Each structure stands twice: as C-alpha cells, then as structure tokens.
Short mmCIF file of C-alpha atoms in Angstrom, two decimals:
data_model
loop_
_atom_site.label_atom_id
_atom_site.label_comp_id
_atom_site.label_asym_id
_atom_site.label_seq_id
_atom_site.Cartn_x
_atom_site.Cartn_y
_atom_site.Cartn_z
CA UNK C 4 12.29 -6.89 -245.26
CA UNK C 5 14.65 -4.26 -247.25
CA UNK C 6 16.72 -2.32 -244.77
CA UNK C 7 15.11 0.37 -246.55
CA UNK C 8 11.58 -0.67 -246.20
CA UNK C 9 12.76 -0.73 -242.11
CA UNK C 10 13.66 3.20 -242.84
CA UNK C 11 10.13 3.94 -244.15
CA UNK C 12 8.27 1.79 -241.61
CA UNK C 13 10.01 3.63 -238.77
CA UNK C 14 9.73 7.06 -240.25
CA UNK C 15 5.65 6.48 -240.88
CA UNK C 16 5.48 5.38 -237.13
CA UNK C 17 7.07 8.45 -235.94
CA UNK C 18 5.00 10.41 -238.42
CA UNK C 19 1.77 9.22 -237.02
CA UNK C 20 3.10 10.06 -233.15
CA UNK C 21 4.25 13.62 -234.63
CA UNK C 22 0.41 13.76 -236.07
CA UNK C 23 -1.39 12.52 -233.11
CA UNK C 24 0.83 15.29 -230.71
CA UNK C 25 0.24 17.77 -233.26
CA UNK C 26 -3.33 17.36 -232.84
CA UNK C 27 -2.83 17.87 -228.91
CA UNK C 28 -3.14 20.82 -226.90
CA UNK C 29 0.12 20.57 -225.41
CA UNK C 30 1.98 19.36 -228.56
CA UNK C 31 1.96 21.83 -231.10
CA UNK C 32 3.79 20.77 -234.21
CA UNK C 33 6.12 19.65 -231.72
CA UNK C 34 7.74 16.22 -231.73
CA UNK C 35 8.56 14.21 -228.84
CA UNK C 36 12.03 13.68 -228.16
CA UNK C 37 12.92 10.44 -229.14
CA UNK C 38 16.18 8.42 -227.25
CA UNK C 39 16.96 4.91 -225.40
CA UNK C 40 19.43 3.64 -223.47
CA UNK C 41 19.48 -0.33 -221.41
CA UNK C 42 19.57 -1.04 -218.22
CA UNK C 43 20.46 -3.92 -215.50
CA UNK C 44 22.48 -7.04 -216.79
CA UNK C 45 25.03 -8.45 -215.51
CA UNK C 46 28.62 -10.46 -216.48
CA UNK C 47 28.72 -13.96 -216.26
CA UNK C 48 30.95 -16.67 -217.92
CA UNK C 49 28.83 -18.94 -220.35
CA UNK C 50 30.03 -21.85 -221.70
CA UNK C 51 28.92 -23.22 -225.41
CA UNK C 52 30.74 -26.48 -226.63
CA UNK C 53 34.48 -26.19 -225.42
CA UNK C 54 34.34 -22.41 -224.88
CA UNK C 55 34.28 -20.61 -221.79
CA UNK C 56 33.72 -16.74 -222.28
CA UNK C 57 32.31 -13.73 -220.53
CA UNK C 58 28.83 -12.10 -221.60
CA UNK C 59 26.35 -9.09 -219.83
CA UNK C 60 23.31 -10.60 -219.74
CA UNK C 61 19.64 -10.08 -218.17
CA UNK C 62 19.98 -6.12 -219.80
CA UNK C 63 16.93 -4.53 -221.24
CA UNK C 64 16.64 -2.36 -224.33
CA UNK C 65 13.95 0.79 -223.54
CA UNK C 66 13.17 3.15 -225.43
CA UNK C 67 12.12 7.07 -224.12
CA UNK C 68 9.63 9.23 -225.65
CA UNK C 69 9.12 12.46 -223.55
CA UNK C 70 6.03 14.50 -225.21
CA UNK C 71 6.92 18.55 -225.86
CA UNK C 72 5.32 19.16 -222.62
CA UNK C 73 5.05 17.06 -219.99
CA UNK C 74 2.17 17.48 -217.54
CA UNK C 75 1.76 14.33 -215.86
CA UNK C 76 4.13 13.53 -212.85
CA UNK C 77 5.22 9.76 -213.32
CA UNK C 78 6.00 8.17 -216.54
CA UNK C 79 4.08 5.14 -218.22
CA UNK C 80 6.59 1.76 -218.04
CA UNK C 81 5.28 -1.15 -220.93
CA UNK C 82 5.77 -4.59 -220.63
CA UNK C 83 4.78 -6.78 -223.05
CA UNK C 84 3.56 -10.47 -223.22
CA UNK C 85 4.64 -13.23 -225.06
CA UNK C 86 6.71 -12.82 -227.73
CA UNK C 87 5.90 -9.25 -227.83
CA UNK C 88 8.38 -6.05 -227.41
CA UNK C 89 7.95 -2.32 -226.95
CA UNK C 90 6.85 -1.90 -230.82
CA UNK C 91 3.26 -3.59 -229.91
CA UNK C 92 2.25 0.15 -227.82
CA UNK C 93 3.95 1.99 -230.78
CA UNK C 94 1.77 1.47 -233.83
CA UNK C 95 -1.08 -1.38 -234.45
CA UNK C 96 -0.56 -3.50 -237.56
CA UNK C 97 -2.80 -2.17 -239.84
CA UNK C 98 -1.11 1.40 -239.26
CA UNK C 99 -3.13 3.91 -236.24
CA UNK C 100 -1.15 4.85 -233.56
CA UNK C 101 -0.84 3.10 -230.69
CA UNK C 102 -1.46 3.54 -226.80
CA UNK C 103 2.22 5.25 -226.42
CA UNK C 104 0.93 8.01 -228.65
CA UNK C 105 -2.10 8.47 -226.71
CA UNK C 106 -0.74 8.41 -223.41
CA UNK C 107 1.99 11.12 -224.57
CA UNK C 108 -0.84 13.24 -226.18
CA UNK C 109 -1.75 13.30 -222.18
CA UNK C 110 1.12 14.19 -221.06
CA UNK C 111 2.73 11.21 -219.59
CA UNK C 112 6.89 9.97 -220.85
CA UNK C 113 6.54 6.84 -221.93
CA UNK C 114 9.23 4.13 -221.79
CA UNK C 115 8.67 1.07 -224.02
CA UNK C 116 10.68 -1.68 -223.45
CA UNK C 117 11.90 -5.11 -224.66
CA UNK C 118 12.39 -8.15 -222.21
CA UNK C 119 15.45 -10.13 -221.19
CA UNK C 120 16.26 -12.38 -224.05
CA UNK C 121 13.26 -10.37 -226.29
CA UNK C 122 13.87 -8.23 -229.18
CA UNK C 123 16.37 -5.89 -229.10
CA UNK C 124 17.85 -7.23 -225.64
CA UNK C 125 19.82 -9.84 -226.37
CA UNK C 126 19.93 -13.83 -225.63
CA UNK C 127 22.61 -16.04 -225.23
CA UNK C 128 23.12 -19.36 -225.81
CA UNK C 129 23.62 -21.25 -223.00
CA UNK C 130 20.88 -19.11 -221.04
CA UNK C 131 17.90 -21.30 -220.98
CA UNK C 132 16.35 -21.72 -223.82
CA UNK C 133 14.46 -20.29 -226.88
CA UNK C 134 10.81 -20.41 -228.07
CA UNK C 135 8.56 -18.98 -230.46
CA UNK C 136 4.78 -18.72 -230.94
CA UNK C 137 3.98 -20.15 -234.55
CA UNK C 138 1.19 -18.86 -236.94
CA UNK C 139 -1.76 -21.09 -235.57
CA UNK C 140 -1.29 -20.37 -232.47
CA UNK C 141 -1.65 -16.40 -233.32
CA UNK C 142 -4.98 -16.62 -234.99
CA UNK C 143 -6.26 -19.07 -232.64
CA UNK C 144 -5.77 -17.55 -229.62
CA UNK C 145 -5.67 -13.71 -230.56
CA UNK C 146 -6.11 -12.42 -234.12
CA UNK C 147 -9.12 -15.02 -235.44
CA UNK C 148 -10.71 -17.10 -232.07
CA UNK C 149 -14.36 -16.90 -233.20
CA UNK C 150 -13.52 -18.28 -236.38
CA UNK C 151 -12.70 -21.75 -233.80
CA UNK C 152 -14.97 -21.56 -230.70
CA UNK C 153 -12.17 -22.90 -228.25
CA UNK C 154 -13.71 -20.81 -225.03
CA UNK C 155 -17.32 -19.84 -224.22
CA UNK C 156 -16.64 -16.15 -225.46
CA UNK C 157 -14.53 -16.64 -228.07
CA UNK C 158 -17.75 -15.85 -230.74
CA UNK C 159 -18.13 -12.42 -229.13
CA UNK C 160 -14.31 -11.29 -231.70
CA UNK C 161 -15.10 -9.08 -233.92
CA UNK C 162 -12.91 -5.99 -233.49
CA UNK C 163 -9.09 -7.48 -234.99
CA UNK C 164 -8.89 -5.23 -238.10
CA UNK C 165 -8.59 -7.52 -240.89
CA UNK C 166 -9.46 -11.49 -241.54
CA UNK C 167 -6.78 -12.55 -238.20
CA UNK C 168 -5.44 -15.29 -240.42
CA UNK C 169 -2.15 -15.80 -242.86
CA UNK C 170 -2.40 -14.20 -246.22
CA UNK C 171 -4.55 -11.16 -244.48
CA UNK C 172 -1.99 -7.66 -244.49
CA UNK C 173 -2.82 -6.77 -241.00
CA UNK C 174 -2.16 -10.51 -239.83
CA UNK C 175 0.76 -11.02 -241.99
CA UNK C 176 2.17 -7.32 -239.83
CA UNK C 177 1.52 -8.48 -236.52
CA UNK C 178 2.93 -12.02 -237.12
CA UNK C 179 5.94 -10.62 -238.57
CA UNK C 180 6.33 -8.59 -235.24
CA UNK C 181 6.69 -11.73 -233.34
CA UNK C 182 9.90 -12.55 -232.02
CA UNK C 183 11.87 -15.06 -229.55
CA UNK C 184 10.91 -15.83 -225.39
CA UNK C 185 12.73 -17.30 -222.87
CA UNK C 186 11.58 -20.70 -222.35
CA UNK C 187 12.17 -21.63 -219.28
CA UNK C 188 9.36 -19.53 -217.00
CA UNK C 189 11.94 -18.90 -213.57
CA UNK C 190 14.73 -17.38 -216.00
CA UNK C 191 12.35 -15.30 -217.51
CA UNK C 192 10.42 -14.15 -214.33
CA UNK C 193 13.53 -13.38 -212.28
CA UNK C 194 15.77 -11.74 -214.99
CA UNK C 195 12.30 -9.94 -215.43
CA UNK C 196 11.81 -8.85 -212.37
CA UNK C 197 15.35 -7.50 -211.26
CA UNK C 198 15.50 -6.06 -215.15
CA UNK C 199 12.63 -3.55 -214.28
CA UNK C 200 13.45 -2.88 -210.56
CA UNK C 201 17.04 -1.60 -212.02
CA UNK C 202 14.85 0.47 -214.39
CA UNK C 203 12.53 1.96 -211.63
CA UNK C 204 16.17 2.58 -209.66
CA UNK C 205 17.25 4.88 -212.58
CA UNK C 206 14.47 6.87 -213.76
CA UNK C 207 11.99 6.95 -210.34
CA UNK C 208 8.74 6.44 -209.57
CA UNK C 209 6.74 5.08 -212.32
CA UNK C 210 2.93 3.14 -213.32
CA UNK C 211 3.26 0.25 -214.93
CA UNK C 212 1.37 -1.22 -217.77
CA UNK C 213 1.72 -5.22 -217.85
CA UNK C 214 0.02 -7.75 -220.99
CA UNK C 215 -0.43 -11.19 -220.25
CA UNK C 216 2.88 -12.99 -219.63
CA UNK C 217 4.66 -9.74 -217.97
CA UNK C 218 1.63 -9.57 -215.40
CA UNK C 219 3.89 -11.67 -213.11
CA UNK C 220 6.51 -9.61 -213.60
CA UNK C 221 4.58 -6.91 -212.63
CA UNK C 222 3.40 -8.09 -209.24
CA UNK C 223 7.25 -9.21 -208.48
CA UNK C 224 8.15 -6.04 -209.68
CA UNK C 225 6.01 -4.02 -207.31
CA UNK C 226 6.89 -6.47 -204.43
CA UNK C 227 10.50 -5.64 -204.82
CA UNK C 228 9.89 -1.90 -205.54
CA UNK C 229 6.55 -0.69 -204.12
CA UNK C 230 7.50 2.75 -203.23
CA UNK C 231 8.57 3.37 -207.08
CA UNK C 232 5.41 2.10 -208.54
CA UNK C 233 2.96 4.15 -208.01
CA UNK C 234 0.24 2.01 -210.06
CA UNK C 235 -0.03 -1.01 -211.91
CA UNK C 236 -2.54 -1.90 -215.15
CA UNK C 237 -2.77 -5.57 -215.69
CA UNK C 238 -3.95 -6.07 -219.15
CA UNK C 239 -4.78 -9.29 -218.74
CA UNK C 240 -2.54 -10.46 -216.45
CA UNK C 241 -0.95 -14.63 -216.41
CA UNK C 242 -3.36 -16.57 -214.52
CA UNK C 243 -5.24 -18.08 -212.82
CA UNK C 244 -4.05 -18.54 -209.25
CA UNK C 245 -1.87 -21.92 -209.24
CA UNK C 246 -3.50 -23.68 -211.99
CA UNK C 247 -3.17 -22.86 -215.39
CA UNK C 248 -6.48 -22.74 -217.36
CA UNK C 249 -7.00 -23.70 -221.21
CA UNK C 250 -5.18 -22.83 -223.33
CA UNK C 251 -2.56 -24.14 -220.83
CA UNK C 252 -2.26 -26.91 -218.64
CA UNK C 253 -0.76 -27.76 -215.42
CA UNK C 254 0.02 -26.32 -211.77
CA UNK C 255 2.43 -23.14 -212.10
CA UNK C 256 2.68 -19.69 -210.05
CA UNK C 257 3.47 -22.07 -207.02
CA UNK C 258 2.80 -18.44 -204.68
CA UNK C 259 -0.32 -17.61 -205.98
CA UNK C 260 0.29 -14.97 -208.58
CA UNK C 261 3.62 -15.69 -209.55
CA UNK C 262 6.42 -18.49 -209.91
CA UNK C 263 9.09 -16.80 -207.68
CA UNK C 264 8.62 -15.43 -204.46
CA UNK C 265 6.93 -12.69 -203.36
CA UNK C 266 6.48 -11.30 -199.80
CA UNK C 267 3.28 -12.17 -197.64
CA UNK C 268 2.32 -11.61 -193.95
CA UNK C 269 2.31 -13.76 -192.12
CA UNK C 270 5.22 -15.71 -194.06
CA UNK C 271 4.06 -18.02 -196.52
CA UNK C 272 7.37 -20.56 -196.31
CA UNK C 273 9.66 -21.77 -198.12
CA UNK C 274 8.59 -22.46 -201.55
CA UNK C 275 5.52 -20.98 -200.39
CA UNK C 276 4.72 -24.52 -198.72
CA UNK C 277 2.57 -22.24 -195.71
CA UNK C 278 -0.24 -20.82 -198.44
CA UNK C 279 -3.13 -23.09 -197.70
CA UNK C 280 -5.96 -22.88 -200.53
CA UNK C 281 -9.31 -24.07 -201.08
CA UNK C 282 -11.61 -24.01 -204.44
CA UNK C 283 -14.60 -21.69 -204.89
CA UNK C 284 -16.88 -22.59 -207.12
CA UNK C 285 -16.94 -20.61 -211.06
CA UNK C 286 -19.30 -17.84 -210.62
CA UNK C 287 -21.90 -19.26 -213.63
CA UNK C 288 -21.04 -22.37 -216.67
CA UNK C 289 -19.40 -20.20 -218.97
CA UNK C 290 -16.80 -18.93 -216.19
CA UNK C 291 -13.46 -21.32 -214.45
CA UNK C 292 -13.73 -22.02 -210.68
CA UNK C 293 -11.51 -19.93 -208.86
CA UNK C 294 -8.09 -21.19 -205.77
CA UNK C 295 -8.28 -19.04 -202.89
CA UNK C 296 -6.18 -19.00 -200.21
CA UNK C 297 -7.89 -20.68 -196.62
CA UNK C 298 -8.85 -18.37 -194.39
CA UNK C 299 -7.19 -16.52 -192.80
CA UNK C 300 -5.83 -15.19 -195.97
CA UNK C 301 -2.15 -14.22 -195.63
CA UNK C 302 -1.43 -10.26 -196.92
CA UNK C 303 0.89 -9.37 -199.74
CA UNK C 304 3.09 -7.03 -198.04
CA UNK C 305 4.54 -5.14 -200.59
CA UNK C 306 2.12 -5.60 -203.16
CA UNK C 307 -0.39 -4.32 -201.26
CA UNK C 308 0.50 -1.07 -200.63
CA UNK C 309 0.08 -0.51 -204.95
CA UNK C 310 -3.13 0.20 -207.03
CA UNK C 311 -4.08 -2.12 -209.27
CA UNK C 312 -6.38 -2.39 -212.17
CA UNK C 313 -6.80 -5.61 -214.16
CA UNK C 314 -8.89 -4.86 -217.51
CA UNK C 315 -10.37 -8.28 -219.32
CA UNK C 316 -11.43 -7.94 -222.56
CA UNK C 317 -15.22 -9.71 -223.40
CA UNK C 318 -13.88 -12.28 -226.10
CA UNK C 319 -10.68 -13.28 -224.49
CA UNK C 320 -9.43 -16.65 -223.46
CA UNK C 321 -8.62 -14.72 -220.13
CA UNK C 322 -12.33 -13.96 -219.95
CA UNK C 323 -13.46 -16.85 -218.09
CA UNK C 324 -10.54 -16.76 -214.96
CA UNK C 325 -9.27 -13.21 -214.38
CA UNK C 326 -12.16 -12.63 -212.04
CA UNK C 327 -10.49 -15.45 -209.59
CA UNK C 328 -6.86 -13.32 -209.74
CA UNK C 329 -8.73 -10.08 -208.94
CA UNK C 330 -10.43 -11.62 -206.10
CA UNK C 331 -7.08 -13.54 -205.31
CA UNK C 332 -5.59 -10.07 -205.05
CA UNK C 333 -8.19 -8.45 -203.15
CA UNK C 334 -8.39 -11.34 -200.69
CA UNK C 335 -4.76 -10.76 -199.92
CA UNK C 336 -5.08 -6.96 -199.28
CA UNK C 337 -4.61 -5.85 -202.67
CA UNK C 338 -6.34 -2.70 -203.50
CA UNK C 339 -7.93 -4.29 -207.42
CA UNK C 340 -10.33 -2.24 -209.56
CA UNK C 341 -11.36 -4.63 -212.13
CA UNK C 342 -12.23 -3.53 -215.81
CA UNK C 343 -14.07 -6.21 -217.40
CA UNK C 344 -14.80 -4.14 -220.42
CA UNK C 345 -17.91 -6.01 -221.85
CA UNK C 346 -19.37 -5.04 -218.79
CA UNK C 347 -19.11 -1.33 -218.99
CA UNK C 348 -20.11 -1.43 -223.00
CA UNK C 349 -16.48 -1.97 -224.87
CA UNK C 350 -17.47 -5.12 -226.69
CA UNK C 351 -15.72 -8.03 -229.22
CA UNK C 352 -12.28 -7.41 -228.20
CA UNK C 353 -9.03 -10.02 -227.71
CA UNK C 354 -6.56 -10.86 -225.94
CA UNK C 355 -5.00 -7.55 -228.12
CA UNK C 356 -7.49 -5.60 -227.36
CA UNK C 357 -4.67 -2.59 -227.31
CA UNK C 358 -4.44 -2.87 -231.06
CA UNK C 359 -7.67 -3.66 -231.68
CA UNK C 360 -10.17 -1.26 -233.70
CA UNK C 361 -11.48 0.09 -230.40
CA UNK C 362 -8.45 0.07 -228.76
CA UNK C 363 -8.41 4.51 -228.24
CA UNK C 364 -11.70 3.44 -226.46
CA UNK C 365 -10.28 1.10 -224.17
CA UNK C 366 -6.81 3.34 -223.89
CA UNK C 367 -8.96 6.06 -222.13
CA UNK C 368 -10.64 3.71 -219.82
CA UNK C 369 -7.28 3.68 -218.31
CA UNK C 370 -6.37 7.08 -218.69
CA UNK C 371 -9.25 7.59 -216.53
CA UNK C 372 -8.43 5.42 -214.21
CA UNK C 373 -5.10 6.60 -213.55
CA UNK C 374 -6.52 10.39 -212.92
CA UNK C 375 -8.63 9.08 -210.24
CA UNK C 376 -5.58 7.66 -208.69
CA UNK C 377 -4.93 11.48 -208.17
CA UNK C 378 -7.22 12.32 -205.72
#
C-alpha cells in the first residue's frame, strides 16, 4: 500500500469516528482528541550471531481517544487476539465504525492497544519467536466456516460482510490487517500480563475488553491488578480449561485458565501441581465435555473479586467449550455472567463477531452490561 493510500485510509477512519460522535448527544461536531504514548518494557542485552547489544523490550504501543465529553468514570482497555492489534475496534473491513466509536459515543476513553511483539510494539530477534496466521486459516476459522462444516455450528455464519474468502474486498482488508505473534505462549502471556498491569499503574482503574488469545491475559491481568480493573468482557476468551479443543490440540493453561500462575486459595502449588480436576460430561452432542476442578474447588483470589462477562457468539468454534470456562470460573468464586448471544436472539455470528454486520447489536449488549455493573 502507497504511503498515501495509508493517509486516506487513516483520515476516512477518523472521519467515520468524527461522524458517529457528531451524531451523539454529547459530541457535537466535536472530535475526540486523538494521542498515544507506550508503556512498560524493559532493557535487556540480546544477542543475534556474534553481537551482544542492549534493547527495551516487552513495551506496548496504545493509542487514547478521549470523546468531547466524557461521562463515564473508567475508561475501556482493548486487547486483541491473535494476530490482531488495536485497529480491529477502530473500523471493520468493509468500512462502519467500530466498537471504539460506539463506546466513545457513550462516553467512555478508550485505549486501543497493540501487544508485546504485535504491531506497532516492536519484536526483537532473539525474543522467542515469530508466527503468522496464513489465508486458510482466516476463512476457515473466522471469515468463511460454514462454507467447511469443521464444528457443529459452524453452518449457523452468515453475518461476515462479504464472501470471507481471498479475492473478496472485505476479506482481502481484514487479511491485510493481520500481522506477527509471539510464538512461544509463556513469552507472550507474561510480557502480556506485566505490559497491561504497567498500563493500569499509569492511567487507573479501568474495564477491560479481551478477544480470544488475550483472554488469558486478561484473567492474569486482573489477578495481578484487581483493584484497577473494575470489569472484564471476555469475547471469547482462550479455552477450554487445560485441554485445548479443535481447532487446537494438546494440554495447555496448566492452572486452569491460564499458562502462568495465578493466585488461588487454598494454594494450588507449584506449577499448579495441587489443582485436582475431574471431567463433567458435555452438556448435549453438539457441545465439548467440560475439566473441573475436584471438589472442594480452590478460589481465585484475586480474580474473584472482578466482574466478568464472557459473550460466545452462535457460529463460533468457541461455541461448543466456553460454557466449561464460565462454569470453571464460577466454580472458583468468580462472579461470570455469560452472553451466549444465540441464546438471547443475536444470531450467525464468528469468532469476529465485533466486526461482523451485527456487531452495533452485540456492542450494546455490553454496553448494557457494564451499566448494570453500576448499581
């Protein structure tokens, strides 16, 4: 892409936030104020080939957007999944605004945010290693499943705007959005985690809104800073508890929820060797069987004392396990609404169901949600 085209891209995003705001009762034909700074990193000597020299690393790029009035007391914090950054809650690919213009149309500052390693924070070589989701992968999992039946629900699709598959504009804007991960799943949770507790030290309490991959990073993030978040929304968080389920493979999040520690009571061990677990069976065929923890279940400390809601959207390869981490949660004292939004009428969405055609729909589902944490 032309550095120009960049220019014009950008500008028409902003244009569409100014729109949406202008439309507002707060906004006016006001803009929001627009500015970004990073955050946590550290220096550290890396070596590559026969050179020794000194780096930050682990920093985050975020970006601030503070509506013309603000009328909501904490900000919104985004974390993306997989190969995602802070652009995905900006615009959607085929051009309509995106959740961070609807949440500042409310009132709320938003901060959207690339990971360690992601986007516009930088990697370094010599710091794990780098990965990248190819186009297949995309359509199959979260622009085009019904078009390949790989999960029970995957037939119910049918709000991506456009074909989901290469050649298709809206495809072809999404997959262009995708960019590099960290590899290697302890790097990423850890320089995750102490990334956006440094954040939460520097701007104050805050919700957070987690997709898919960064839902771990979100539970370690409110076990290491529960009295700064003040709510989390787990769009579809990484699960299920200790077993991966298709499209993965494999034992991982070793305590429970996540691959690093997090804090339960009683202890849970080292390397979380004192969390006993049995298997429940799946709730009907076209659902996963669920790992509990034996009873007596041990608490999540920390985590505990934060609000959760995990939304699951009806077409999703998440569809069939996020039930077993919301009643993983609750078992360990979590306080879990869960959204599962074919169930309350919001049908055919994805995995993306934040960019999807219904995705204003789904947007104030949790704008809802966090006004009741009000009262």
């Amino acid at each position: 892409m032309l550095f120009s085209q960049i220019v014009a891209r950008s500008t028409f995003i902003l244009g569409r936030v100014y729109e949406a705001l202008a439309g507002s009762p707060d906004g006016g034909n006001i803009p929001p104020t627009r500015d970004y700074f990073y955050v946590g990193g550290h220096y550290e000597n890396i070596t590559t080939g026969n050179s020794t020299n000194q780096y930050m690393i682990g920093h985050i790029y975020v970006e601030r957007l503070t509506p013309p009035k603000v009328t909501q007391p904490y900000p919104i914090i985004f974390v993306a999944g997989s190969g995602q950054t802070g652009t995905n809650f900006l615009t959607t690919p085929d051009n309509r605004p995106g959740w961070s213009t609807h949440f500042l149309s409310l009132g709320y500052v938003v901060y959207l945010t690339d990971q360690p390693s992601r986007g516009r924070s930088p990697w370094y070589p010599g710091i794990g290693s780098i990965a990248a989701f190819d186009t297949h992968k995309v359509e199959t999992l979260f622009t085009a499943p019904e078009d390949y039946g790989l999960w029970p629900q995957a037939h119910l699709h049918t709000q991506w705007p456009g074909t989901g598959h290469p050649g298709d504009p809206v495809f072809d804007a999404f997959y262009a959005t995708q960019v590099q991960l960290q590899a290697d799943k302890l790097i990423s949770e850890e320089t995750n985690a102490k990334a956006y507790a440094a954040l939460l030290d520097r701007i104050g309490p805050a919700h957070l809104i987690t997709h898919s991959q960064a839902g771990a990073y979100g539970w370690r993030i409110g076990d290491a800073r529960p009295n700064l978040v003040k709510a989390i929304v787990a769009l579809e968080p990484s699960g299920p508890p200790f077993e991966n389920a298709f499209p993965f493979e494999g034992r991982e999040r070793t305590w429970g929820i996540t691959d690093l520690e997090v804090t339960y009571e009683p202890t849970a061990g080292p390397n979380a060797t004192d969390l006993y677990t049995v298997t429940i069976a799946a709730k009907d065929e076209e659902h996963t069987s669920c790992i509990l923890q034996a009873e007596p279940a041990k608490r999540l400390k920390n985590l505990s004392r934060v609000k959760v809601l995990v939304v699951t959207a009806e077409a999703s390869f998440h569809q069939p396990y996020d039930y077993c981490t919301v009643l993983y949660l609750r078992q360990a004292g979590v306080e879990v609404e869960f959204l599962d939004l074919g169930e309350v009428g919001v049908r055919g969405n994805g995995h993306m169901m934040f960019m999807e055609l219904n995705g204003e729909q789904i947007a104030d589902q949790v704008g809802a949600w966090f006004e009741r944490q009000k009262a």
